[in-house]
Short mmCIF file of C-alpha atoms in Angstrom, two decimals:
data_model
loop_
_atom_site.label_atom_id
_atom_site.label_comp_id
_atom_site.label_asym_id
_atom_site.label_seq_id
_atom_site.Cartn_x
_atom_site.Cartn_y
_atom_site.Cartn_z
CA MET A 1 9.77 -10.51 -13.82
CA ASN A 2 12.87 -9.96 -12.01
CA LYS A 3 12.97 -9.40 -8.27
CA GLY A 4 14.43 -6.05 -7.04
CA TYR A 5 16.51 -6.06 -3.98
CA ILE A 6 17.08 -3.04 -1.63
CA HIS A 7 20.69 -1.57 -1.06
CA VAL A 8 21.99 0.30 1.90
CA TYR A 9 24.94 2.46 1.72
CA THR A 10 25.49 3.89 5.36
CA GLY A 11 28.43 4.87 7.72
CA ASN A 12 30.62 7.69 8.69
CA GLY A 13 32.67 7.85 5.41
CA LYS A 14 32.35 9.69 2.56
CA GLY A 15 30.69 8.24 -0.77
CA LYS A 16 27.54 7.14 -0.11
CA THR A 17 25.96 9.51 -2.35
CA THR A 18 28.35 9.37 -5.14
CA ALA A 19 27.99 5.44 -4.92
CA ALA A 20 24.48 5.79 -5.72
CA LEU A 21 24.88 8.03 -8.60
CA GLY A 22 27.43 5.59 -9.83
CA LEU A 23 24.82 2.48 -9.68
CA SER A 24 22.09 5.10 -11.42
CA ILE A 25 24.70 5.68 -14.27
CA ARG A 26 25.39 2.10 -14.83
CA ALA A 27 21.55 1.15 -14.65
CA ILE A 28 20.70 4.47 -17.17
CA CYS A 29 23.63 2.68 -19.32
CA ALA A 30 21.77 -0.45 -19.11
CA GLY A 31 18.31 1.16 -20.45
CA LYS A 32 16.81 1.30 -17.14
CA LYS A 33 14.97 4.16 -15.71
CA VAL A 34 16.06 5.79 -12.12
CA PHE A 35 14.27 7.98 -9.83
CA PHE A 36 16.80 10.01 -7.37
CA GLY A 37 14.81 11.42 -4.49
CA GLN A 38 17.07 13.68 -2.23
CA PHE A 39 16.01 14.00 1.24
CA ILE A 40 16.98 16.98 3.41
CA LYS A 41 18.86 18.37 0.77
CA GLY A 42 17.63 21.57 -1.25
CA MET A 43 20.92 22.93 -2.25
CA ASP A 44 22.31 23.37 -5.90
CA TYR A 45 24.40 20.28 -5.88
CA ASN A 46 25.74 19.24 -9.15
CA GLU A 47 24.41 16.18 -9.77
CA LEU A 48 21.14 18.06 -10.50
CA LYS A 49 22.68 19.02 -14.06
CA SER A 50 23.14 15.17 -14.61
CA VAL A 51 19.55 15.07 -16.20
CA GLU A 52 20.47 17.25 -18.96
CA TYR A 53 22.78 14.27 -20.14
CA LEU A 54 21.12 11.31 -18.84
CA PRO A 55 17.23 11.16 -20.03
CA ASN A 56 16.07 8.14 -18.01
CA LEU A 57 16.91 9.91 -14.83
CA GLN A 58 14.80 12.16 -12.88
CA ILE A 59 15.76 13.82 -9.68
CA GLU A 60 13.65 15.43 -6.83
CA GLN A 61 14.77 17.11 -3.58
CA PHE A 62 12.77 17.18 -0.73
CA GLY A 63 14.60 19.57 1.88
CA ARG A 64 15.32 23.00 1.81
CA ASP A 65 18.47 25.01 0.63
CA CYS A 66 20.60 24.14 3.96
CA PHE A 67 21.38 21.03 5.67
CA ILE A 68 19.77 20.24 9.06
CA TYR A 69 22.60 20.87 11.63
CA ASN A 70 20.41 21.12 14.92
CA GLU A 71 16.93 20.68 15.12
CA PRO A 72 14.47 20.11 12.48
CA THR A 73 12.11 22.90 11.34
CA ASP A 74 8.30 22.43 10.59
CA GLU A 75 9.25 23.21 7.25
CA ASP A 76 11.87 20.14 7.26
CA ILE A 77 9.14 17.82 8.62
CA LYS A 78 6.74 18.79 5.95
CA LEU A 79 9.34 18.85 2.91
CA ALA A 80 10.19 15.25 4.11
CA LYS A 81 6.68 13.89 4.75
CA GLU A 82 5.86 15.24 1.27
CA GLY A 83 8.68 13.50 -0.14
CA LEU A 84 8.38 10.18 1.10
CA GLU A 85 4.46 10.35 0.06
CA GLU A 86 5.68 11.02 -3.59
CA CYS A 87 8.16 8.16 -3.39
CA ARG A 88 5.50 6.02 -2.18
CA LYS A 89 3.73 6.82 -5.19
CA ILE A 90 6.71 6.20 -7.65
CA LEU A 91 7.77 2.93 -5.74
CA LYS A 92 4.28 1.59 -5.91
CA GLU A 93 3.66 2.39 -9.55
CA GLY A 94 6.84 0.84 -10.94
CA LYS A 95 7.38 3.13 -13.76
CA TYR A 96 11.20 3.08 -12.63
CA ASP A 97 13.51 0.26 -12.44
CA ILE A 98 15.70 1.83 -9.53
CA VAL A 99 14.61 4.24 -7.01
CA VAL A 100 17.26 6.08 -4.83
CA LEU A 101 16.18 7.59 -1.39
CA ASP A 102 19.28 9.56 -1.05
CA GLU A 103 19.88 10.62 2.72
CA LEU A 104 16.72 8.89 3.55
CA ASN A 105 18.70 7.52 6.78
CA ILE A 106 19.51 10.88 7.93
CA ALA A 107 15.67 11.96 7.59
CA ILE A 108 14.64 9.02 10.07
CA TYR A 109 17.68 10.00 12.34
CA PHE A 110 16.51 13.48 12.43
CA LYS A 111 12.71 11.91 13.02
CA LEU A 112 11.02 13.66 10.10
CA PHE A 113 9.22 10.35 9.76
CA THR A 114 9.80 6.83 10.85
CA SER A 115 11.60 3.92 9.64
CA ASP A 116 8.52 1.88 10.25
CA GLU A 117 6.86 4.10 7.79
CA VAL A 118 9.48 3.57 5.43
CA ILE A 119 9.40 -0.20 5.62
CA LYS A 120 5.65 -0.27 5.07
CA ILE A 121 6.40 1.79 1.54
CA LEU A 122 9.44 -0.67 0.59
CA LYS A 123 7.15 -3.62 1.39
CA GLU A 124 4.35 -2.11 -0.90
CA ARG A 125 6.60 -1.63 -3.67
CA ALA A 126 6.54 -2.68 -7.19
CA PRO A 127 8.52 -6.15 -7.41
CA HIS A 128 10.86 -5.17 -9.80
CA VAL A 129 11.87 -1.87 -8.49
CA GLU A 130 15.47 -2.07 -6.98
CA VAL A 131 15.89 0.55 -4.20
CA ILE A 132 18.93 2.46 -2.94
CA ILE A 133 19.11 4.18 0.59
CA THR A 134 21.74 6.61 1.63
CA GLY A 135 22.88 8.22 4.79
CA ARG A 136 24.57 7.75 7.92
CA TYR A 137 22.95 6.20 10.94
CA ALA A 138 20.73 3.25 8.99
CA GLU A 139 18.28 2.01 11.96
CA LYS A 140 18.53 -1.65 12.68
CA ASN A 141 15.25 -2.73 11.01
CA ILE A 142 16.41 -0.81 7.65
CA ILE A 143 19.49 -3.07 7.82
CA GLU A 144 17.49 -6.25 8.59
CA LEU A 145 15.07 -5.45 5.84
CA ALA A 146 17.86 -4.73 3.01
CA ASP A 147 19.64 -7.13 0.76
CA ILE A 148 22.99 -5.34 0.30
CA VAL A 149 24.08 -3.16 3.22
CA THR A 150 27.46 -1.48 2.67
CA GLU A 151 28.91 0.77 5.31
CA MET A 152 31.62 3.42 4.41
CA LYS A 153 33.91 3.92 6.78
CA GLU A 154 36.09 7.31 7.31
CA VAL A 155 39.78 6.41 7.57
CA LYS A 156 40.98 9.59 6.86
CA HIS A 157 39.44 13.05 5.47
CA TYR A 158 40.77 16.56 4.47
CA TYR A 159 37.85 18.17 6.16
CA ASN A 160 39.58 17.41 9.47
CA HIS A 161 42.27 19.76 8.18
CA GLY A 162 40.31 22.73 7.21
CA VAL A 163 39.62 21.90 3.20
CA GLU A 164 36.18 23.06 2.28
CA ALA A 165 33.44 20.66 0.29
CA ARG A 166 34.71 21.22 -3.12
CA LYS A 167 32.53 22.15 -6.40
CA GLY A 168 32.34 18.65 -8.61
CA ILE A 169 33.85 16.54 -5.76
CA GLU A 170 31.52 16.88 -2.76
CA TYR A 171 28.83 18.69 -4.52
#
């Protein structure tokens, strides 16, 4: 049986979710099954349409139709905790080869659940399941548990010059 590793994509630069999507496509093209759980997110991101083209991909969102900018609401916390429980089951049953926990680090940062809860779930996963965790502000204990950590660093970004998020590029 193959061992599944834990990847973390963090940092303030663009591309964390995009990298996870790229790895997911590569895995699907190699015959693997991918579950992509999006924490905090509930908007109509264009990657949601990819399930129409990629039969071995499932995407679920565990957030409202807006990103958290201030304090999370009780609804934000409820949705995140339900999502984490869903991901716990998915990780443990081992039906998927790759499980992406998109914006999980942000969910921890906003205290929707703790990194200790996440680590417990990761340690209980089926041994072959590869896990990709994305989001800014990865906590030290998540980084220590991971096998691969990539930090996306913003050097320059057109947002700073008033360019809004563009369909098909940022969402």
